[in-house]
Tab-separated table of C-alpha atoms and ligand atoms in Angstrom:
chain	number	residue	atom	x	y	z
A	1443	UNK	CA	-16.267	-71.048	0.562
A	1444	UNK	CA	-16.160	-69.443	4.060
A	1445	UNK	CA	-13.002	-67.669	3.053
A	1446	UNK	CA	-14.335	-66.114	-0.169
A	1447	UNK	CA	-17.069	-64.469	1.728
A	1448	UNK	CA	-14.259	-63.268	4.386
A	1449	UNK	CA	-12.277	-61.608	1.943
A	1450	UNK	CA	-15.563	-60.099	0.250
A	1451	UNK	CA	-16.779	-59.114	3.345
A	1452	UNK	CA	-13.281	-57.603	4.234
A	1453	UNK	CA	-12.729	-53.675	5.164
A	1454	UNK	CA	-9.474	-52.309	6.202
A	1455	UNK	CA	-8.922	-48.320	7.053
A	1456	UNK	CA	-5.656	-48.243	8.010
A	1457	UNK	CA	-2.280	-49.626	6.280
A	1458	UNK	CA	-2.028	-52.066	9.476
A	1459	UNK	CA	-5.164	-53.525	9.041
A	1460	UNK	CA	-3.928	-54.338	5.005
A	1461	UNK	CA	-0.818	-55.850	6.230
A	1462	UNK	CA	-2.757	-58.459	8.575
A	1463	UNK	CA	-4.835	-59.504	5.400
A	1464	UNK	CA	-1.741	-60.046	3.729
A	1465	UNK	CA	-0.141	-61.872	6.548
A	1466	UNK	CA	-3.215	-64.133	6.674
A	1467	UNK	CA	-4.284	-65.141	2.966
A	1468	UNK	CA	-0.919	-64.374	0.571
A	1469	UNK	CA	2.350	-64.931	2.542
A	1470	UNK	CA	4.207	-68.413	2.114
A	1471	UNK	CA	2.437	-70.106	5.387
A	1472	UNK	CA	-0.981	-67.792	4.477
A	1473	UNK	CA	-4.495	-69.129	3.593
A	1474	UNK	CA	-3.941	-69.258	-0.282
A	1475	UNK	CA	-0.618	-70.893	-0.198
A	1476	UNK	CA	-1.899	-74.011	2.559
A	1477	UNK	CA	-4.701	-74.866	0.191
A	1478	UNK	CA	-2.492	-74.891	-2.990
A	1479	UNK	CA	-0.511	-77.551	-0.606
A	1480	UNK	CA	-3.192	-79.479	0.207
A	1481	UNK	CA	-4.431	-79.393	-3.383
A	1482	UNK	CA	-1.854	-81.673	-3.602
A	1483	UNK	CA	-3.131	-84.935	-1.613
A	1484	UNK	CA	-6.699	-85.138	-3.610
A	1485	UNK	CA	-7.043	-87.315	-6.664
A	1486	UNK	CA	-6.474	-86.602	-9.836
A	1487	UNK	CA	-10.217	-86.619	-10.786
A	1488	UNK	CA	-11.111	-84.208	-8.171
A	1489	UNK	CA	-8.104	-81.675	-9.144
A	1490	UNK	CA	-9.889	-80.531	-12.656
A	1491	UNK	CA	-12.617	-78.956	-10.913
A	1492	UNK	CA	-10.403	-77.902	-7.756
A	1493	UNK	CA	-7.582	-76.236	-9.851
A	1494	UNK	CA	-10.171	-74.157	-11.103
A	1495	UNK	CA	-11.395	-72.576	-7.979
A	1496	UNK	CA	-8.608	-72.580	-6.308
A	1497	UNK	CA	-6.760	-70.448	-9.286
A	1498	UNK	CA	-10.026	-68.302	-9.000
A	1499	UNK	CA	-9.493	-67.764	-5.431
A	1500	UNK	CA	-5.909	-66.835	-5.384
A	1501	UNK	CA	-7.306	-63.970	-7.693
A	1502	UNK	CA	-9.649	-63.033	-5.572
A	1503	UNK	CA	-7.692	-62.304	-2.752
A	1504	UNK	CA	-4.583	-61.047	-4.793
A	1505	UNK	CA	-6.919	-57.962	-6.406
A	1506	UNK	CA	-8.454	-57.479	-2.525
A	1507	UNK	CA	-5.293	-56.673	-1.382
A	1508	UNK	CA	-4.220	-54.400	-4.541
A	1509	UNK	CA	-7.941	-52.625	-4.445
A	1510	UNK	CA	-7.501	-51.916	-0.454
A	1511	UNK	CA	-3.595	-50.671	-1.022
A	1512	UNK	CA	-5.095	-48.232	-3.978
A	1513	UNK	CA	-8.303	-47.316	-1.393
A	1514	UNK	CA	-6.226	-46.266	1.199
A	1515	UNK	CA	-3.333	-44.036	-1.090
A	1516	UNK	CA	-6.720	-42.502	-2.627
A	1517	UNK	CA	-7.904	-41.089	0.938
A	1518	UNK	CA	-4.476	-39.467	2.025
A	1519	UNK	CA	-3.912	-37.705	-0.905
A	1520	UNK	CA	-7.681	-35.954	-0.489
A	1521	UNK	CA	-6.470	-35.480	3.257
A	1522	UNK	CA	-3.383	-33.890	1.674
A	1523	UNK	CA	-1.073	-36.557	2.513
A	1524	UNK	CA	2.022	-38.287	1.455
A	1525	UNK	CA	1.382	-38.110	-2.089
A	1526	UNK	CA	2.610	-34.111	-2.335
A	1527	UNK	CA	5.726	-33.292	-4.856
A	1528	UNK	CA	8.393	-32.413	-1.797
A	1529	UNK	CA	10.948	-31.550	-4.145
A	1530	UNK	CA	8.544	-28.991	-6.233
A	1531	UNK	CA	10.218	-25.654	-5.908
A	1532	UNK	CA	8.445	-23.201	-3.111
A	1533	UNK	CA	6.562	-20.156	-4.183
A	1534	UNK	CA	8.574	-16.948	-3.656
A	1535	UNK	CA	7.556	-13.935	-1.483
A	1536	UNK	CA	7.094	-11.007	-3.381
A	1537	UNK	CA	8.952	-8.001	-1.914
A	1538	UNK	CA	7.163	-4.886	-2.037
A	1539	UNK	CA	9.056	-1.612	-2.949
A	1540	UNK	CA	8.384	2.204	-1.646
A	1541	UNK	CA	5.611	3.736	-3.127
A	1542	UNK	CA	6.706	7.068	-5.752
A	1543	UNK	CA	4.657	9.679	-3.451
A	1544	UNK	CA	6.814	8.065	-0.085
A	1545	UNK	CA	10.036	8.254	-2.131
A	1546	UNK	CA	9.396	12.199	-2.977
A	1547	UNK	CA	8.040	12.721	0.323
A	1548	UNK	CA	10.999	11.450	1.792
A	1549	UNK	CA	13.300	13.509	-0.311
A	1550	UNK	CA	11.672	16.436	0.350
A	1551	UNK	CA	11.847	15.832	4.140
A	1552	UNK	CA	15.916	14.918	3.739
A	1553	UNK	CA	16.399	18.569	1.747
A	1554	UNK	CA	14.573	20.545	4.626
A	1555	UNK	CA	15.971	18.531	7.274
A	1556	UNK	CA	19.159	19.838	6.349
A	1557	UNK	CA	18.097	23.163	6.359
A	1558	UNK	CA	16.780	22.749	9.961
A	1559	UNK	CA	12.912	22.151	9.352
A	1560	UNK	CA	11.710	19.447	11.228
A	1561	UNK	CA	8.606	17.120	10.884
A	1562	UNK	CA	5.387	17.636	12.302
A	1563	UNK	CA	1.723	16.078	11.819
A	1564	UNK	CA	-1.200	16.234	12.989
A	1565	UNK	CA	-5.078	14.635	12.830
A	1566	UNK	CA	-6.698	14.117	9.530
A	1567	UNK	CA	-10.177	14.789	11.200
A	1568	UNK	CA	-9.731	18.620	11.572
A	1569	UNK	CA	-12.123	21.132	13.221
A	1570	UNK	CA	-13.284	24.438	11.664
A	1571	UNK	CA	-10.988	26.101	13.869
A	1572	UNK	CA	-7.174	24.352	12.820
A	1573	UNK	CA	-8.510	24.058	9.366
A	1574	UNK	CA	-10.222	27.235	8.505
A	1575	UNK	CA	-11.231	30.581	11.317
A	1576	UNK	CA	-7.289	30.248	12.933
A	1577	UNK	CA	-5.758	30.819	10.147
A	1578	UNK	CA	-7.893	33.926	8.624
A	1579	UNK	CA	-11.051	32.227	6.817
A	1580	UNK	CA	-13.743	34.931	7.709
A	1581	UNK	CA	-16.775	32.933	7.966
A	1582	UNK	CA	-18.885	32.778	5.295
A	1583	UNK	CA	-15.965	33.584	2.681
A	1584	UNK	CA	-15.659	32.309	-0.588
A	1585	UNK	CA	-12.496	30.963	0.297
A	1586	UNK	CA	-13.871	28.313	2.022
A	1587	UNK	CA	-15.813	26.975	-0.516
A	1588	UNK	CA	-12.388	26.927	-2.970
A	1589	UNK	CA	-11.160	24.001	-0.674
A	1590	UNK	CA	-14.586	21.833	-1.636
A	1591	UNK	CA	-14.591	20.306	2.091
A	1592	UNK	CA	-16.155	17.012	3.241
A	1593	UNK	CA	-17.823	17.938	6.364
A	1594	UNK	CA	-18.428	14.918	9.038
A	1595	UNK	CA	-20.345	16.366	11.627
A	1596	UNK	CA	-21.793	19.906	12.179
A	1597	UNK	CA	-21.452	21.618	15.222
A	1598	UNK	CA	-21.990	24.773	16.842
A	1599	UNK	CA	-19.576	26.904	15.645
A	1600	UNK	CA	-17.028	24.709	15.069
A	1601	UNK	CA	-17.518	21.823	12.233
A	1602	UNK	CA	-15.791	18.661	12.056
A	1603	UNK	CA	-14.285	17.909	8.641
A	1604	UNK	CA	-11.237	15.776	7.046
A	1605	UNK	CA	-8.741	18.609	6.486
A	1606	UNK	CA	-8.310	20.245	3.800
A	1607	UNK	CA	-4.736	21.158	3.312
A	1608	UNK	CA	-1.826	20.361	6.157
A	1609	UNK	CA	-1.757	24.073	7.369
A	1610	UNK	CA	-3.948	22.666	10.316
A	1611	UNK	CA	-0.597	21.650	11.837
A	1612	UNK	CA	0.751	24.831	11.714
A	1613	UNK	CA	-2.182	26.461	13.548
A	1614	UNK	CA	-1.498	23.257	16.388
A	1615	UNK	CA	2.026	23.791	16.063
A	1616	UNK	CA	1.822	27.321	16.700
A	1617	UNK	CA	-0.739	27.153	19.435
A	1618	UNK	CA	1.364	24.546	21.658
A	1619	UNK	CA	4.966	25.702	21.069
A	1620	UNK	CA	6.768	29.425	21.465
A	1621	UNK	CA	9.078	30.670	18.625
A	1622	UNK	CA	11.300	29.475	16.710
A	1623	UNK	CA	9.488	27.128	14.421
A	1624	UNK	CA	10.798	25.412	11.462
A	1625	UNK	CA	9.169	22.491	10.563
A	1626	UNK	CA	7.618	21.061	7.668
A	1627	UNK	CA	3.848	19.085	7.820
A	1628	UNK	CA	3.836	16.038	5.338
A	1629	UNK	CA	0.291	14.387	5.190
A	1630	UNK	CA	-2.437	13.494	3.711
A	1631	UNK	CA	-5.705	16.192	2.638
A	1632	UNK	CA	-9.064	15.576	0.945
A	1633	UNK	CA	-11.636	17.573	-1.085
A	1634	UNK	CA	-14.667	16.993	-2.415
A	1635	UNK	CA	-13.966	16.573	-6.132
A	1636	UNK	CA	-14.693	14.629	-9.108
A	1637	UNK	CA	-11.786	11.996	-9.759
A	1638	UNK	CA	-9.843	12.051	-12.975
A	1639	UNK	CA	-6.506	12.095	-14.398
A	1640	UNK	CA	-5.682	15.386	-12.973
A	1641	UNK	CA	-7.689	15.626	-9.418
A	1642	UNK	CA	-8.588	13.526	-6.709
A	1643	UNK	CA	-11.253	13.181	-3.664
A	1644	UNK	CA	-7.472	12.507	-1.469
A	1645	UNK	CA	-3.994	13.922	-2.209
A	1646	UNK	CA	-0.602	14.745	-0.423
A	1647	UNK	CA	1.028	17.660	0.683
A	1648	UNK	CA	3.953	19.218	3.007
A	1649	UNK	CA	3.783	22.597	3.833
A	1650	UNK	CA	6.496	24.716	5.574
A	1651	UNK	CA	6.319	27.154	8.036
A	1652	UNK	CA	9.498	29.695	9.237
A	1653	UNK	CA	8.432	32.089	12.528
A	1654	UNK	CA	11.204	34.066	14.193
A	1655	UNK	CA	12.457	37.412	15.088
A	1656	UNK	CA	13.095	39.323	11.689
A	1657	UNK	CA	12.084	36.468	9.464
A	1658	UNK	CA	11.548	38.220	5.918
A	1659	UNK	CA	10.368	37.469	1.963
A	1660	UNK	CA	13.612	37.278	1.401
A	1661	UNK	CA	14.053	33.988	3.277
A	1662	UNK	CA	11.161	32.772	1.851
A	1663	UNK	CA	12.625	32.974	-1.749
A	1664	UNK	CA	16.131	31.772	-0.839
A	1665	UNK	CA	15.042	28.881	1.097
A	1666	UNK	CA	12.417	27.461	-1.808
A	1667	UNK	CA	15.116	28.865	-4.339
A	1668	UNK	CA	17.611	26.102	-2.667
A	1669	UNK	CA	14.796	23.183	-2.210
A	1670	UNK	CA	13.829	23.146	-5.866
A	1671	UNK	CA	17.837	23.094	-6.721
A	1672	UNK	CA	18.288	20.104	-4.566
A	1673	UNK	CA	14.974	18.610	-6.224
A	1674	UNK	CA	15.139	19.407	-9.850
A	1675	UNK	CA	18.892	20.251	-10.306
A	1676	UNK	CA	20.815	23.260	-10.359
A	1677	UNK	CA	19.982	24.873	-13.473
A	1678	UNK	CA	16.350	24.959	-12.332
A	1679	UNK	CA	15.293	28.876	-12.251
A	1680	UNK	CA	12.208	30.244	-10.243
A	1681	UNK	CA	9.601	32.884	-10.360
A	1682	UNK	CA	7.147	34.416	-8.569
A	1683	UNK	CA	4.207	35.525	-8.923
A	1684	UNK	CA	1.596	37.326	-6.879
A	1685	UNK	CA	-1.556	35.220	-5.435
A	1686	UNK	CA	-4.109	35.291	-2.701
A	1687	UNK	CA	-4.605	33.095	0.451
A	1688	UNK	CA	-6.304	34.137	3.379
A	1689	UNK	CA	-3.512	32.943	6.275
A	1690	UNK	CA	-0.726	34.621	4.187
A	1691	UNK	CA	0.164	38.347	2.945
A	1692	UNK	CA	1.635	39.047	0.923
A	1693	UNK	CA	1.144	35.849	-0.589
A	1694	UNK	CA	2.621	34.153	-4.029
A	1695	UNK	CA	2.446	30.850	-6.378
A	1696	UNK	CA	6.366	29.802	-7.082
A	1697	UNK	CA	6.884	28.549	-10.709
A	1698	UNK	CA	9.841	26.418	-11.870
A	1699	UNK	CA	11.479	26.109	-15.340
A	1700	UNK	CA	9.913	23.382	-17.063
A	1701	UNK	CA	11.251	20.117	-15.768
A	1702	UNK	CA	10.874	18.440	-19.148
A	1703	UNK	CA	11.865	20.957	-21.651
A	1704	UNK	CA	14.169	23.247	-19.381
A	1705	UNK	CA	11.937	26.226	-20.567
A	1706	UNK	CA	12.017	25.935	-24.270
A	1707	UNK	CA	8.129	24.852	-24.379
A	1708	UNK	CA	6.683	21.727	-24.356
A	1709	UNK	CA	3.257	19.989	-23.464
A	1710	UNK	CA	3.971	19.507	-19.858
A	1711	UNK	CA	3.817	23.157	-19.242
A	1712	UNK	CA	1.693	24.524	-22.099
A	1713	UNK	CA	4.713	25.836	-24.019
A	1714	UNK	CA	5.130	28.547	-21.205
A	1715	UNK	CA	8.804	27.323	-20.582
A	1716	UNK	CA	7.508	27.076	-16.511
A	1717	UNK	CA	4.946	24.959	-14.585
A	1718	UNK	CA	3.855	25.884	-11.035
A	1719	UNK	CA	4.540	23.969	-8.278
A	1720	UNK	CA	3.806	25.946	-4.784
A	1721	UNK	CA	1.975	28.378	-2.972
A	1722	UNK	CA	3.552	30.359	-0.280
A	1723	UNK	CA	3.489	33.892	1.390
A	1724	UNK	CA	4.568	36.133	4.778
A	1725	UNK	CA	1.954	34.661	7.560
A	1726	UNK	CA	-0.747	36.582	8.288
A	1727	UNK	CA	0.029	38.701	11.226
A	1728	UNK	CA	-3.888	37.580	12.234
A	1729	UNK	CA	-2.603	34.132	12.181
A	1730	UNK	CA	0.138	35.085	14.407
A	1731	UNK	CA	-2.276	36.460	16.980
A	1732	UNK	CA	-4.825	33.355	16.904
A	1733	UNK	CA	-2.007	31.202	17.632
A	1734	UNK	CA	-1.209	33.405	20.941
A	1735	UNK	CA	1.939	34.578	19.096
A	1736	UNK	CA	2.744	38.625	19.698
A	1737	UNK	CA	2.889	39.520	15.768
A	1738	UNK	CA	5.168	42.679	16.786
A	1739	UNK	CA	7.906	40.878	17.555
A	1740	UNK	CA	7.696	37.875	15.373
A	1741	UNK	CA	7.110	37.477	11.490
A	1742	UNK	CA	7.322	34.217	9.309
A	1743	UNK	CA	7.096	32.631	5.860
A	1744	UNK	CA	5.105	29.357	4.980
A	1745	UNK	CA	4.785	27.580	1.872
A	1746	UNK	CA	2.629	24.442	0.527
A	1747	UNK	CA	3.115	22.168	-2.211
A	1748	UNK	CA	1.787	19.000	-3.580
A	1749	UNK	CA	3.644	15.808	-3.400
A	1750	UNK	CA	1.703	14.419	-6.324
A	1751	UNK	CA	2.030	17.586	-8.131
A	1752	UNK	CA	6.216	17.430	-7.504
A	1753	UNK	CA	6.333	13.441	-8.396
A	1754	UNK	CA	4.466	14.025	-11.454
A	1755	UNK	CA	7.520	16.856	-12.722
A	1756	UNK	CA	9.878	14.000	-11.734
A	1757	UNK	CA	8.544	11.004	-13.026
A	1758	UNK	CA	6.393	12.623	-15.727
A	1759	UNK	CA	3.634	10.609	-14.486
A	1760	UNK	CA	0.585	11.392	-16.482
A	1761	UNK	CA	-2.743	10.144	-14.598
A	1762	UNK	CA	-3.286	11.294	-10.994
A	1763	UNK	CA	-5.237	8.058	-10.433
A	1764	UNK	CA	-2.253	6.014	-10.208
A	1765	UNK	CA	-1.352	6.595	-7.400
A	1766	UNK	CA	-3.835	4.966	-5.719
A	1767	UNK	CA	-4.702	2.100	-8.048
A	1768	UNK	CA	-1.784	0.008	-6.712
A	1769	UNK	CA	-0.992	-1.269	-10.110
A	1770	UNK	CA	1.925	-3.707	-9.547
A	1771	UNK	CA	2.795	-2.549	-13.199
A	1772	UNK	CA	3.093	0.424	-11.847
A	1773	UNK	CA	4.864	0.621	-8.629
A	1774	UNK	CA	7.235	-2.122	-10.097
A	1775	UNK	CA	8.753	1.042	-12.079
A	1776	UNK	CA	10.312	2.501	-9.315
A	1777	UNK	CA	11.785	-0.735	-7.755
A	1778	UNK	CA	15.189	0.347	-8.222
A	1779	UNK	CA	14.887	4.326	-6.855
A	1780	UNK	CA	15.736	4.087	-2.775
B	210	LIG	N1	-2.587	25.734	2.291
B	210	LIG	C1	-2.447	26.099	0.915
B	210	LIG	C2	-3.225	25.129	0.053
B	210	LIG	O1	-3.511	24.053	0.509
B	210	LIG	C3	-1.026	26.129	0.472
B	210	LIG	C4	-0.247	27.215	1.149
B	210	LIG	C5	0.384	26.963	2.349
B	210	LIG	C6	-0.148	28.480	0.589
B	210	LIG	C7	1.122	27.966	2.976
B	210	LIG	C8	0.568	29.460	1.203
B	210	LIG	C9	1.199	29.241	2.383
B	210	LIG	O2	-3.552	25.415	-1.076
């Protein structure tokens, strides 16, 4: 009797404390087995009734020890124990790939590289000055408002805003070095417009700037004559055509041949056989001066393009906004392009 209520009464919380139950009520010399023996020695009368609770008891302790044995595997596997599949296989890191925009960007840089540009940046929180009154915004001109700005902070004379196109650096550039330059400004711009397929609030550019002695439009053609060879091929054929910006004159817009259709006319470039891909033009002689660079003796070209704008006549990529979705099904696409 005293050992049913024992057993009842029994709590074990480690596998140790199991294994002394066992030791004491079901091995060969344990509790169960020693009554069985002396079940033996009583009379025949008295086993009937004995049998019966002995048999009963043997059951009793025999499911104890198979309920605290299940009690005990329960708890580790909630504490994340023993239980776990070692020989599952492991879950694989993904490996990213280079994003379309980096891959053109970097192509772009490798082409002018060779020609001797090299790479400059600057801060994406611009000033009025860098972004705008150095490099021949009067104030107050419509011009400004063409680049819709987002201004951060206003200030006397001199705003704070994210930059509007990478021609800041040039103005920094300028300002901080003595001629020669030839370098090209990769980065990122913003303006304040509506997102859809074909703008965004954010976008990329690299503009070029060329300032030495004797530096003519000539050079300026040649050199984005050869880039857009590299780029698109050697069959690709340019044009020019006149255009307005305030830190270049005279300036121009550069057209290709239609990447797509190679100029016979497709939807790409409105069946005019050319899309445009670049702004560019002789700097501004006033530009020259602002940067504290004698405009008598020095002359230059710069240019500016879109990286978005240049991806999209590679990859024929339809919807701006992809760009910055990060759409695995997307980026997974150019996986295999270095
Ligand atoms: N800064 C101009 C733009 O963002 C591009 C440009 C650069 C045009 C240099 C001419 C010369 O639109």
């Amino acid at each position: 009797q005293g050992y049913t209520e024992e057993i009842n009464a029994f709590n074990a919380s480690s596998a140790e404390e199991i294994e002394a139950f066992r030791l004491r009520f079901l091995v060969n010399k344990g509790i169960v087995r020693s009554l069985f023996e002396e079940f033996k020695t009583v009379s025949t009368e008295e086993k009937r009734e004995l049998g019966q609770v002995l048999n009963v008891f043997k059951q009793l302790a025999e499911s104890k020890h198979k309920s605290l044995l299940e009690q005990i595997a329960d708890n580790s596997d909630k504490a994340g124990g023993s239980t776990q599949d070692l020989t599952l296989p492991g879950k694989g890191l993904e490996l990213g790939s280079r994003h379309p925009l980096s891959l053109v960007r970097k192509e772009i840089v490798g082409i002018f590289n060779k020609m001797g540009f090299i790479v400059a940046e600057g801060p994406e929180i611009e000033d009025d000055w860098h972004n705008f009154s150095a490099l021949n915004f009067p104030e107050e001109h419509p011009a400004r408002d063409m680049q819709d700005t987002f201004f951060i902070e206003k200030k006397e004379g001199n705003d704070i805003a994210l930059r509007t196109h990478t021609s800041s650096v040039q103005v920094r550039m300028m300002e901080n070095g003595k001629p020669p330059f030839r370098a090209i400004m990769p980065g990122r711009v913003y303006r304040n417009e509506a997102i859809s397929a074909r703008a965004h609030c954010f976008f990329h550019q690299v503009e070029g700037l060329y300032v030495d002695e004797d530096v003519s439009f000539a050079d300026l053609k040649q050199t984005l004559f050869h880039f857009v060879q590299e780029l698109y091929g050697e069959d690709t054929k340019v044009r020019f055509r006149p255009s307005y910006f305030p830190f270049t004159e005279p300036s121009a817009e550069m057209d290709i041949s239609c990447t797509i259709c190679k100029g016979a006319g497709c939807t790409l470039c409105k069946w005019s056989g050319w899309v445009e891909i670049l702004g560019c033009g002789m700097v501004d002689p006033n530009v020259l001066e602002n940067c504290g660079i004698d405009s008598k003796k020095y002359s230059g070209f710069a240019f500016g393009m879109g990286i978005e704008r240049i991806t999209n006549l590679k990859y024929v990529i339809k919807d701006l906004r992809l760009f910055s979705e990060n759409d695995i099904r997307f980026l997974r696409q150019f996986e295999t392009e270095t």
